[in-house]
XYZ file of C-alpha atoms in Angstrom:
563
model
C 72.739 169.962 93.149
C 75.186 172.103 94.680
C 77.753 171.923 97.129
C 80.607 173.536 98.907
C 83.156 171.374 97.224
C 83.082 169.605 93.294
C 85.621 167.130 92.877
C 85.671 166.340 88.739
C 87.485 162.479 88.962
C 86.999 160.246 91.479
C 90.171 158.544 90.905
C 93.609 158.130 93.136
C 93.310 162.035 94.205
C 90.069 162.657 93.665
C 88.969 159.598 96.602
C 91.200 160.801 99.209
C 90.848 164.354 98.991
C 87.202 163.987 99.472
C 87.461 161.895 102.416
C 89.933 165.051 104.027
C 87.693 167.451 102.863
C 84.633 165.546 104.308
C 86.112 165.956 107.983
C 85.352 169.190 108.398
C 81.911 169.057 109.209
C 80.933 172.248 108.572
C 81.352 171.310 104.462
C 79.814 169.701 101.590
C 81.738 167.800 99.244
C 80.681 165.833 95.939
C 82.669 163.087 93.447
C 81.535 163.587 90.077
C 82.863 160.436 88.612
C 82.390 159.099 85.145
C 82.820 155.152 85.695
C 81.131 152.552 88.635
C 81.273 152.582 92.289
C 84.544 149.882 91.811
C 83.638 147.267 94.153
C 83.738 144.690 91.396
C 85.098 141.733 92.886
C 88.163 141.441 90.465
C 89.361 145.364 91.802
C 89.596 143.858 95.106
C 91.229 140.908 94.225
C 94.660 141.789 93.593
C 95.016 139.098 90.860
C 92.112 139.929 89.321
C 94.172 142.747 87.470
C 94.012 141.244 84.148
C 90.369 141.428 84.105
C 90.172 144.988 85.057
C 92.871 146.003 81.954
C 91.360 145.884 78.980
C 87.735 145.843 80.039
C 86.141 148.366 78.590
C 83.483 148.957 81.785
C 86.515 149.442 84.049
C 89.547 150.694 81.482
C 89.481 153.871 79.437
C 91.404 151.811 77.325
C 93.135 155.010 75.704
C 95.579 154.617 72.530
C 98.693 156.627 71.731
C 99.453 158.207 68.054
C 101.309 156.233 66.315
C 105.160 156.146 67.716
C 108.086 157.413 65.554
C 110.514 156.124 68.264
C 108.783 152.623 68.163
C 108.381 151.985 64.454
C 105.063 153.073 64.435
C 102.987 151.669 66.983
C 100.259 152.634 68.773
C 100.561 152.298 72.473
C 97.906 150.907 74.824
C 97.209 152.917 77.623
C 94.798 151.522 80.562
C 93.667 153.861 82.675
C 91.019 153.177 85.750
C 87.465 154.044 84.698
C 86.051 153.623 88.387
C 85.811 154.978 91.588
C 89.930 154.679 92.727
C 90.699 155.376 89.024
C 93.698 154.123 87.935
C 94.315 152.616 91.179
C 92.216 149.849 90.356
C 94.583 148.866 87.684
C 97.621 149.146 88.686
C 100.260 146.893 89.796
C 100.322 148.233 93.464
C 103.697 148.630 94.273
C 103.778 151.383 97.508
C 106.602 153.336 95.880
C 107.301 157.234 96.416
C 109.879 159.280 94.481
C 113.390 159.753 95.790
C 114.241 162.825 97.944
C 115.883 165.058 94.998
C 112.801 164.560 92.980
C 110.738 166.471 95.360
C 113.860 169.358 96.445
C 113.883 169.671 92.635
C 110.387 170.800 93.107
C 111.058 172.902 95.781
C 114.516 174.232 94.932
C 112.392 175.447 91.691
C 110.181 178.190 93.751
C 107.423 175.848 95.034
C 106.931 176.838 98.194
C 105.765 173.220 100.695
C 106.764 170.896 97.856
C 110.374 169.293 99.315
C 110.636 166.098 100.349
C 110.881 167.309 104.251
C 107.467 168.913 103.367
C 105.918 166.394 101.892
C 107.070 162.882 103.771
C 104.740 164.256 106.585
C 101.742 163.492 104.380
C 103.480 160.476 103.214
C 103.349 158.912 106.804
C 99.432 160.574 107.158
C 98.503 158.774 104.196
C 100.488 155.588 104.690
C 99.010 152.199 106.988
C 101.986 150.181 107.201
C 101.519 146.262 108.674
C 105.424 145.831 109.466
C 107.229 149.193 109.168
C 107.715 151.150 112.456
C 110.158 153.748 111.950
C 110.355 157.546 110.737
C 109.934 157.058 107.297
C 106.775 155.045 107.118
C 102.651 155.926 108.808
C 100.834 152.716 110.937
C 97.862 154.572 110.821
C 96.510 155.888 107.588
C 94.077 154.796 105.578
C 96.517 153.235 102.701
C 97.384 150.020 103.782
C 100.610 148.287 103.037
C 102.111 145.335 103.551
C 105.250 143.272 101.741
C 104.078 141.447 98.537
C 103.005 138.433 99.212
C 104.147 136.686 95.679
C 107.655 136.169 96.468
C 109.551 132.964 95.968
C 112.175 131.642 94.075
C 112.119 133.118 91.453
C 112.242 136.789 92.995
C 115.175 135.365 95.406
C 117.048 134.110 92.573
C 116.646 137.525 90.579
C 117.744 139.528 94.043
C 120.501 137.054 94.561
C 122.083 137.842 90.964
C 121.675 141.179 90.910
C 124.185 140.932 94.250
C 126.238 138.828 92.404
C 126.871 141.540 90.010
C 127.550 144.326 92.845
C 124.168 145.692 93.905
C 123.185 146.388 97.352
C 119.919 144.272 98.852
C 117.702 146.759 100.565
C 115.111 146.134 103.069
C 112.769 149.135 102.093
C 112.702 151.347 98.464
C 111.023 153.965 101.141
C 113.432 154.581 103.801
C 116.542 156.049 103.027
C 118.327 154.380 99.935
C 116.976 153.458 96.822
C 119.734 152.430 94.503
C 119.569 148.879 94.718
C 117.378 145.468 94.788
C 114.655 144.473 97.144
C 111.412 143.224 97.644
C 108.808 145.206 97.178
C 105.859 146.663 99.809
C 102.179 146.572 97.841
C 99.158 148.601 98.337
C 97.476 145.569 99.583
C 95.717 144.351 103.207
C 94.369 140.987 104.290
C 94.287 140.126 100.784
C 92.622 143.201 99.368
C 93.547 145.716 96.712
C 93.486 148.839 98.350
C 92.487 151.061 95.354
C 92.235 155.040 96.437
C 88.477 154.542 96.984
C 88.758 151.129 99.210
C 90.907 152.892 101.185
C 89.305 155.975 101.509
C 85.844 155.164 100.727
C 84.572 152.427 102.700
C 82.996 154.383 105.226
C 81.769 157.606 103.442
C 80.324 160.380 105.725
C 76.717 161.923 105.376
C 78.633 165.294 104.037
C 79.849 163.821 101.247
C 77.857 162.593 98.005
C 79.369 160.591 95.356
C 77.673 160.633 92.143
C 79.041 157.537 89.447
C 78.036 157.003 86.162
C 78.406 160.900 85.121
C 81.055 161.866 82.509
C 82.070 165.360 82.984
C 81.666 167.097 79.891
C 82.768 171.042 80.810
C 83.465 173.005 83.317
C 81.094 175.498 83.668
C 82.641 179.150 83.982
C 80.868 182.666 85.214
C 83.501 184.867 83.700
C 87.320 183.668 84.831
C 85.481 181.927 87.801
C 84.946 177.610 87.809
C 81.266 177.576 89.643
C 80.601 174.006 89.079
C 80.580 171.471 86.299
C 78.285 169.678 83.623
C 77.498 166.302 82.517
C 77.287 164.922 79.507
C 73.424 164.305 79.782
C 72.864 168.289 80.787
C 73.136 167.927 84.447
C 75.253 170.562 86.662
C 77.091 170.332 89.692
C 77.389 173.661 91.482
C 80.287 174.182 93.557
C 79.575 177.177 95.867
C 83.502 177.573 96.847
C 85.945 175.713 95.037
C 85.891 172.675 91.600
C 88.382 170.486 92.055
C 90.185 168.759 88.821
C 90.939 165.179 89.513
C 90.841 163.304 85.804
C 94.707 162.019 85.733
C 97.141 163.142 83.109
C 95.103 162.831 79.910
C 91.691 163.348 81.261
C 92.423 166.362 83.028
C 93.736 168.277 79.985
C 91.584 167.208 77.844
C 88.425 168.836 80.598
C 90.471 172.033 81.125
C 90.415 172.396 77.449
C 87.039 171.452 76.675
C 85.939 174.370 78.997
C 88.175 177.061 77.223
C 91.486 176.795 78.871
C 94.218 175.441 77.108
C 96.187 176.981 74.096
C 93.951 178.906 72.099
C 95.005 178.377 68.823
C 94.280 174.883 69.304
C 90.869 175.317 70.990
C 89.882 177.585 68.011
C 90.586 174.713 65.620
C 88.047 172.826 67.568
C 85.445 175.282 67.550
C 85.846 176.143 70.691
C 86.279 180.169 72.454
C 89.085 180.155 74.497
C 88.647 181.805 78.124
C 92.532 181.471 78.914
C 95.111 181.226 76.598
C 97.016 178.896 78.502
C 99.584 176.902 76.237
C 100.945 174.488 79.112
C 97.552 173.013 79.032
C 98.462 169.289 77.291
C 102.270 169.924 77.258
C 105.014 168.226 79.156
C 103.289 164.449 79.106
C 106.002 162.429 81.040
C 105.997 158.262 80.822
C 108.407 155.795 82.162
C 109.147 154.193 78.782
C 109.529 150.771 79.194
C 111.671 148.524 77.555
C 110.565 144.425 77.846
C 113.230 141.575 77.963
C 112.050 137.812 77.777
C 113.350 134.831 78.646
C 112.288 131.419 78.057
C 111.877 128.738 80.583
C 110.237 125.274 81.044
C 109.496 125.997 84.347
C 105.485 126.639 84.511
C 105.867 125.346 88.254
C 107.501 128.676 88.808
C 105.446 130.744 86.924
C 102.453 132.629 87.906
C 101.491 131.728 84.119
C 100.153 128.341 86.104
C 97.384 130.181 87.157
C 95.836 131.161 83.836
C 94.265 127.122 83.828
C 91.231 126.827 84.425
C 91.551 124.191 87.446
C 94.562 126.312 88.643
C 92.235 129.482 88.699
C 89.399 128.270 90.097
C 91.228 126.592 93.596
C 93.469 129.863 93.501
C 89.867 132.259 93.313
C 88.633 129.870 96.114
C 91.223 130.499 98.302
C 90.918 133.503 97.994
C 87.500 133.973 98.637
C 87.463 132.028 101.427
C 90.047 134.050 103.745
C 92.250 136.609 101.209
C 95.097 134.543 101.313
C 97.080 132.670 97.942
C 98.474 133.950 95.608
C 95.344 135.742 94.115
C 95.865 137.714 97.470
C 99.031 139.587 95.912
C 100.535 142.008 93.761
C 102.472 139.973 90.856
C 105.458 142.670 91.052
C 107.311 141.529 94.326
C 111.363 141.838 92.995
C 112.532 145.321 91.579
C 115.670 146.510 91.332
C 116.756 150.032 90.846
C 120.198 151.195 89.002
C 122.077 154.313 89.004
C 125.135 155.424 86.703
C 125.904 158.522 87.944
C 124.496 159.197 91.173
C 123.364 156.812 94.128
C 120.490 159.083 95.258
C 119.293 159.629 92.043
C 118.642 155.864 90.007
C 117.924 156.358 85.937
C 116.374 152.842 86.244
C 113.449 151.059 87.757
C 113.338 147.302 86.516
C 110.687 144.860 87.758
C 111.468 141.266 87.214
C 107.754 139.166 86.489
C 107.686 135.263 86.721
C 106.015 135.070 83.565
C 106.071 136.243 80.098
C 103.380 138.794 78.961
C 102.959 141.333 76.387
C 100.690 144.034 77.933
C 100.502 146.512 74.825
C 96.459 145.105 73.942
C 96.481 143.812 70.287
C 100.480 142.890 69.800
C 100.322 140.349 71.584
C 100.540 136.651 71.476
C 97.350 134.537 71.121
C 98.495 131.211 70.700
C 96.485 127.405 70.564
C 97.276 126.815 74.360
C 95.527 123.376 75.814
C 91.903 123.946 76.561
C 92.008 124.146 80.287
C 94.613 127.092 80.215
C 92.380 128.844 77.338
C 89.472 128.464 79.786
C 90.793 130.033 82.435
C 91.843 132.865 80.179
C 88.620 133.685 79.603
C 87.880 133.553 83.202
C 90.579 134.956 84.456
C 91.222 137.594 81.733
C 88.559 137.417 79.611
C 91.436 136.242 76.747
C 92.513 139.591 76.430
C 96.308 138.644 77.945
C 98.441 135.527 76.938
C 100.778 134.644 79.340
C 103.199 131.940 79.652
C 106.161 130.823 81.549
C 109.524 132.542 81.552
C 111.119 135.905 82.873
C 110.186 139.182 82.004
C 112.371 141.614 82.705
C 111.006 145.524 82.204
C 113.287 148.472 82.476
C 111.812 151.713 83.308
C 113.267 154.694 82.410
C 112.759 157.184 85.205
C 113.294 160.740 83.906
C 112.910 160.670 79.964
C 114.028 163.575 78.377
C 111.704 162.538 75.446
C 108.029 164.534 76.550
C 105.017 164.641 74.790
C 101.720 166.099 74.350
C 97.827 166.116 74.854
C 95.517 167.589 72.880
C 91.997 167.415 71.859
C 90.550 165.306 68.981
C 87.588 167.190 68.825
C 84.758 168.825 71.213
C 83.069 165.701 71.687
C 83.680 165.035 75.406
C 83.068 161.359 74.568
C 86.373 161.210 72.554
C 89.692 159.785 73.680
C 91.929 162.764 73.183
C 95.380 162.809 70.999
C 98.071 161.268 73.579
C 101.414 161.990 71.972
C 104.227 160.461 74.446
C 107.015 161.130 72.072
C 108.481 157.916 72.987
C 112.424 157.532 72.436
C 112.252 160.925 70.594
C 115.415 162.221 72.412
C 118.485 160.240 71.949
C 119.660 160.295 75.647
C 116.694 158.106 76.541
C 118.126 155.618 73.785
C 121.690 155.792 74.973
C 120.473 155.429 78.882
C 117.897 152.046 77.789
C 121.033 150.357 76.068
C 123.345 151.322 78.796
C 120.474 149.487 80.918
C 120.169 146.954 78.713
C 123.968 145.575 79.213
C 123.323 146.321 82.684
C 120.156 143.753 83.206
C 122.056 141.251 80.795
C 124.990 140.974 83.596
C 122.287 140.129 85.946
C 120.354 137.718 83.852
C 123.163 135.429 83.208
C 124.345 134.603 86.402
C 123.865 131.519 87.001
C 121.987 132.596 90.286
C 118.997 133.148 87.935
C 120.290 131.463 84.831
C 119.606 128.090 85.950
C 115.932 128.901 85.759
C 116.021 130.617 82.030
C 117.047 129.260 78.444
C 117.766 132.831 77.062
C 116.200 135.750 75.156
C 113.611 135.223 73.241
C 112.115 137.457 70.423
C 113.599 140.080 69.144
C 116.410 140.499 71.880
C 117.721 136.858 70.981
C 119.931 137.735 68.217
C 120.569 141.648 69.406
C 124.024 141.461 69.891
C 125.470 144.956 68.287
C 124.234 148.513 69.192
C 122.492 149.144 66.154
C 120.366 145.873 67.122
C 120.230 146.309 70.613
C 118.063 149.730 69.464
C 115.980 148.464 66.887
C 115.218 145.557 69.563
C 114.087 148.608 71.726
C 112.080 150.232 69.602
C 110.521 147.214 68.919
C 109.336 145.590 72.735
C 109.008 149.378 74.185
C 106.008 150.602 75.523
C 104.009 152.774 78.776
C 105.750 152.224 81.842
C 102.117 153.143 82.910
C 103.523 156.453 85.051
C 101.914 159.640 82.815
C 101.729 162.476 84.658
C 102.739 166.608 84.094
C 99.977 167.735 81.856
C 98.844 170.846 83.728
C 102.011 171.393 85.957
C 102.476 173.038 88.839
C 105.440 175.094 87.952
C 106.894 178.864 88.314
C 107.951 179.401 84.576
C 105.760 180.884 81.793
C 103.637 177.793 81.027
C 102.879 177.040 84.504
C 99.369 175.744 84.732
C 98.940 176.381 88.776
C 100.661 177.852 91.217
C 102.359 176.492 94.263
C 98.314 175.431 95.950
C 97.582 173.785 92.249
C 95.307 176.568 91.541
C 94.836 177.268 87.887
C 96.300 180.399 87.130
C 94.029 182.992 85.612
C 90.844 180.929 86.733
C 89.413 181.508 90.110
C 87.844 178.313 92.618
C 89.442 176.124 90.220
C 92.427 173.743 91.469
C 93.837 170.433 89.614
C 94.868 167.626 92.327
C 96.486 164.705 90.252
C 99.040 163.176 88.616
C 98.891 166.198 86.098
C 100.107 168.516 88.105
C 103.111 167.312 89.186
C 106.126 169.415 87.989
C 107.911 166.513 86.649
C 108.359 162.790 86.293
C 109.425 161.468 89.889
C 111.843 158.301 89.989
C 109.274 155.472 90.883
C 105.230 154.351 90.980
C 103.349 157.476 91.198
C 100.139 155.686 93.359
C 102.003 157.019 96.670
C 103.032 160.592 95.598
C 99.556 161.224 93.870
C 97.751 160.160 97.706
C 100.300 162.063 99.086
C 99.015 165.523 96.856
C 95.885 165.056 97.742
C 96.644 165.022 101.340
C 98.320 168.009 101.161
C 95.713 169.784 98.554
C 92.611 169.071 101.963
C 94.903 171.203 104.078
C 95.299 173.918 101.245
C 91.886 173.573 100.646
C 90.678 174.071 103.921
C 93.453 176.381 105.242
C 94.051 174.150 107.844
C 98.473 173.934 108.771
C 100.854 172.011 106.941
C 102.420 169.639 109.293
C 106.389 170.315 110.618
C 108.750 169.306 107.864
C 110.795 165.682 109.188
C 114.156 165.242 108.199
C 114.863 161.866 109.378
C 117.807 160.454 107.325
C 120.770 161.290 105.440
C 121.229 159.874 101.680
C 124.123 157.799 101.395
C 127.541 158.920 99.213
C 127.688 159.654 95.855
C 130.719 157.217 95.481
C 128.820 153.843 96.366
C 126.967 154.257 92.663
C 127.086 151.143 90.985
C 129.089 151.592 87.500
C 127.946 149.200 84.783
């Protein structure tokens, strides 16, 4: 068992930068991935996602430590345990960062890493149905298309938030992004298009893709990765380079496991540390997310129609039959993004969903609903996930200030490891989410969308002061699903890898993931992750970057929205 190239994680990097590496002929390249092959039929059906989170053969189904910032709760944290990784449950918006996310990469030493440098890749990466322009790809493997669940209820929401002053924008991925719009999904003919659907359908003879393996160490000669070890024994030899592709807590946790990672720490655990290296588990980043509900009689309006049973089973037949239906689309279609200070650079991503659900596992509601509806639960998602109808509205903080750590909770590979967000630990975060909070309220009582809504519900219902408003926070927050930053690429002193996401201080050993980017980006990571990984092959295999584009200019500072 040994190759040229040992990819640990066959997840939303890990997929696509084995397919690059696999064109060069001349190589061998090998997945070493610790869930299925992720061609379950509820991965590739876009509204199968409730049946993928939670389920323990396809979600990690990782926990938080208890939250200071949120009165104490634990926070659920699904994570992909597949082939695609967490791109088989996620909500597949196609969403990359804004342009000063990546020049604040760049502007901070890291050579390749703008926005000019990187929207190349982008466009490689990107398979566009409808977009034809500078900004977008026709032609990569990472199809896109607009979501198909739009209807009234998402043109009501847009039509408010215009109302109020926002700008409608035909595409979060062109120039602007301050603003409301439809959204494009990571979805074709009908078809999730999870990293390893994309990437993976037709796998050449060079590569070998080995499921069912849980990496358990890295295995080291001296400072030098040379391949990697299972859990039952087995190694993986990597005759040039191991590849780290385990996402922002699993990725950590590995480096750690194998000796790398704050010493102190890995001493406590028993475990000789090869590199002190104290960013290992620091900077976690989230999009907290703060969830607003509204009540409504409308289930005709509601994608909460769908949870019974006769409702599921003619949607799942459609379906089936040609990809088309709702259960053919992304259930995030409206999102609106809003900016205080600067127009380029949004503090707030808010998705409105056309139904009421609490998706922090075990707070949630399970209530006596009529036996057809509790039916298709179970069918649709296996009970795990009430929903009903109304409005939720979730605002997304883009660039906490609150970060948090991973660590180990012991040398057991087979253990979750300590994920310590920090949640609301900072009080600009606070002061931002209630700004936000005012701001959404303006939207959700126009009568644009009020005429579908009876009001807050829950907590929010009687928030009326400040001191309210935060407790009502603290209460309905939880993961904007977006963790990333655990083993950053980054020119300061705790840098984890340089400016090719090689681990410093450890030879033929890279990270390619959401872990190593610098910082929290302003939107869905899915895109910006591919997008690494494209650039990591042509690292990899010295091949040249592509010419930096520069197609647009941002618009003025002065058309912010002030709320």
């Amino acid at each position: 068992m040994e190759f040229d190239y040992v990819i640990a994680g066959g997840g939303s990097a890990g997929c696509a930068l084995a397919a690059r590496l696999a064109e060069d002929p001349g190589v061998s390249v090998c997945i070493v991935e610790a869930g299925g092959p992720g061609r379950d039929l509820f991965i590739r059906m876009p509204a199968g996602n409730g049946f993928v989170f939670g389920n323990p053969k396809l979600d990690w189904g990782y926990h938080s430590e208890p939250q200071g910032g949120l009165n104490g709760r634990s926070i659920y944290f699904a994570r992909g345990k597949a082939l695609g990784g967490s791109s088989i449950v996620n909500g597949m918006i196609y969403m990359r960062g804004v342009e000063s996310d990546y020049e604040q990469w760049r502007q901070s030493g890291l050579r390749g890493w703008g926005y000019a440098d990187l929207l190349p890749y982008f466009k490689r990466a990107e398979g566009s149905r409808d977009r034809r322009d500078d900004w977008h790809g026709t032609d990569g493997p990472l199809k896109t298309e607009p979501s198909v669940n739009f209807g009234t209820l998402e043109r009501a929401f847009i039509d408010a938030a215009l109302a109020v002053g926002h700008r409608e924008l035909d595409d979060f991925n062109g120039p602007d992004r301050t603003g409301v719009a439809r959204t494009d999904s990571t979805v074709s003919r009908g078809v999730r298009q999870s990293s390893a659907i994309a990437y993976l359908s037709q796998r050449p003879k060079n590569l070998t893709v080995l499921t069912r393996r849980h990496v358990a160490r890295l295995v080291l000669d001296g400072r030098r990765a040379v391949g990697v070890e299972t859990t039952d024994g087995e190694v993986i030899r990597a005759r040039r380079e191991v590849i780290v592709c385990q996402g922002a807590f699993g990725t950590p946790q590995l480096l750690m496991l194998s000796g790398i990672g704050p010493a102190e720490h890995l001493r406590a655990h028993g475990i000789e540390p090869v590199l002190d290296a104290p960013g290992v588990g620091t900077n976690l980043a989230d999009h907290v997310d703060v969830s607003m509900q509204y009540a409504s009689d409308r289930i005709d309006l509601s994608t909460a129609r769908y949870q019974r049973l006769d409702r599921a089973a003619l949607l799942m037949g459609r379906w089936l039959l040609n990809g088309s239906g709702p259960g053919g689309g992304a259930l995030f279609s409206a999102v609106l993004f809003h900016a205080f200070e600067d127009v380029t650079l949004p503090e707030l991503q808010v998705f409105m969903t056309p139904m009421i659900i609490d998706e922090n596992l075990g707070s949630g509601d399970r209530d006596n609903a009529p036996l057809l509806q509790r039916l298709g639960r179970r069918l649709l998602v296996r009970g795990r996930k009430v929903a009903r109808p109304g409005l939720q509205i979730d605002i997304n903080l883009e660039r906490p200030q609150s970060l948090g750590t991973v660590r180990l909770r012991s040398a057991d590979p087979l253990d979750h490891p300590r994920i310590d967000p920090n949640f609301l630990s900072h009080p600009a975060d606070i002061d931002t989410l209630v700004r936000g909070v005012a701001a959404m309220r303006a939207v959700m009582t126009r009568p644009e969308i009020a005429r579908y809504h009876q009001g807050e519900i829950g907590v929010w219902k009687d928030a009326v002061d400040r001191a309210q408003v935060v407790e009502a926070i603290r209460e309905t927050a939880y993961t904007g699903h977006h963790p990333c930053s655990t083993a950053r690429m980054s020119t300061d002193l705790d840098a984890v890898l340089d400016d090719q996401l090689r681990v410093r201080g450890i030879d033929g050993l890279r990270v390619c993931d959401a872990a190593a980017m610098p910082t929290q980006i302003t939107g869905n990571l899915y895109a910006t992750v591919v997008a690494m990984a494209e650039k990591a092959a042509d690292m990899i295999l010295q091949r040249p970057a592509p010419p930096p584009e520069y197609p647009g200019e941002t618009p003025a500072a002065s058309e912010v929205i002030h709320a």
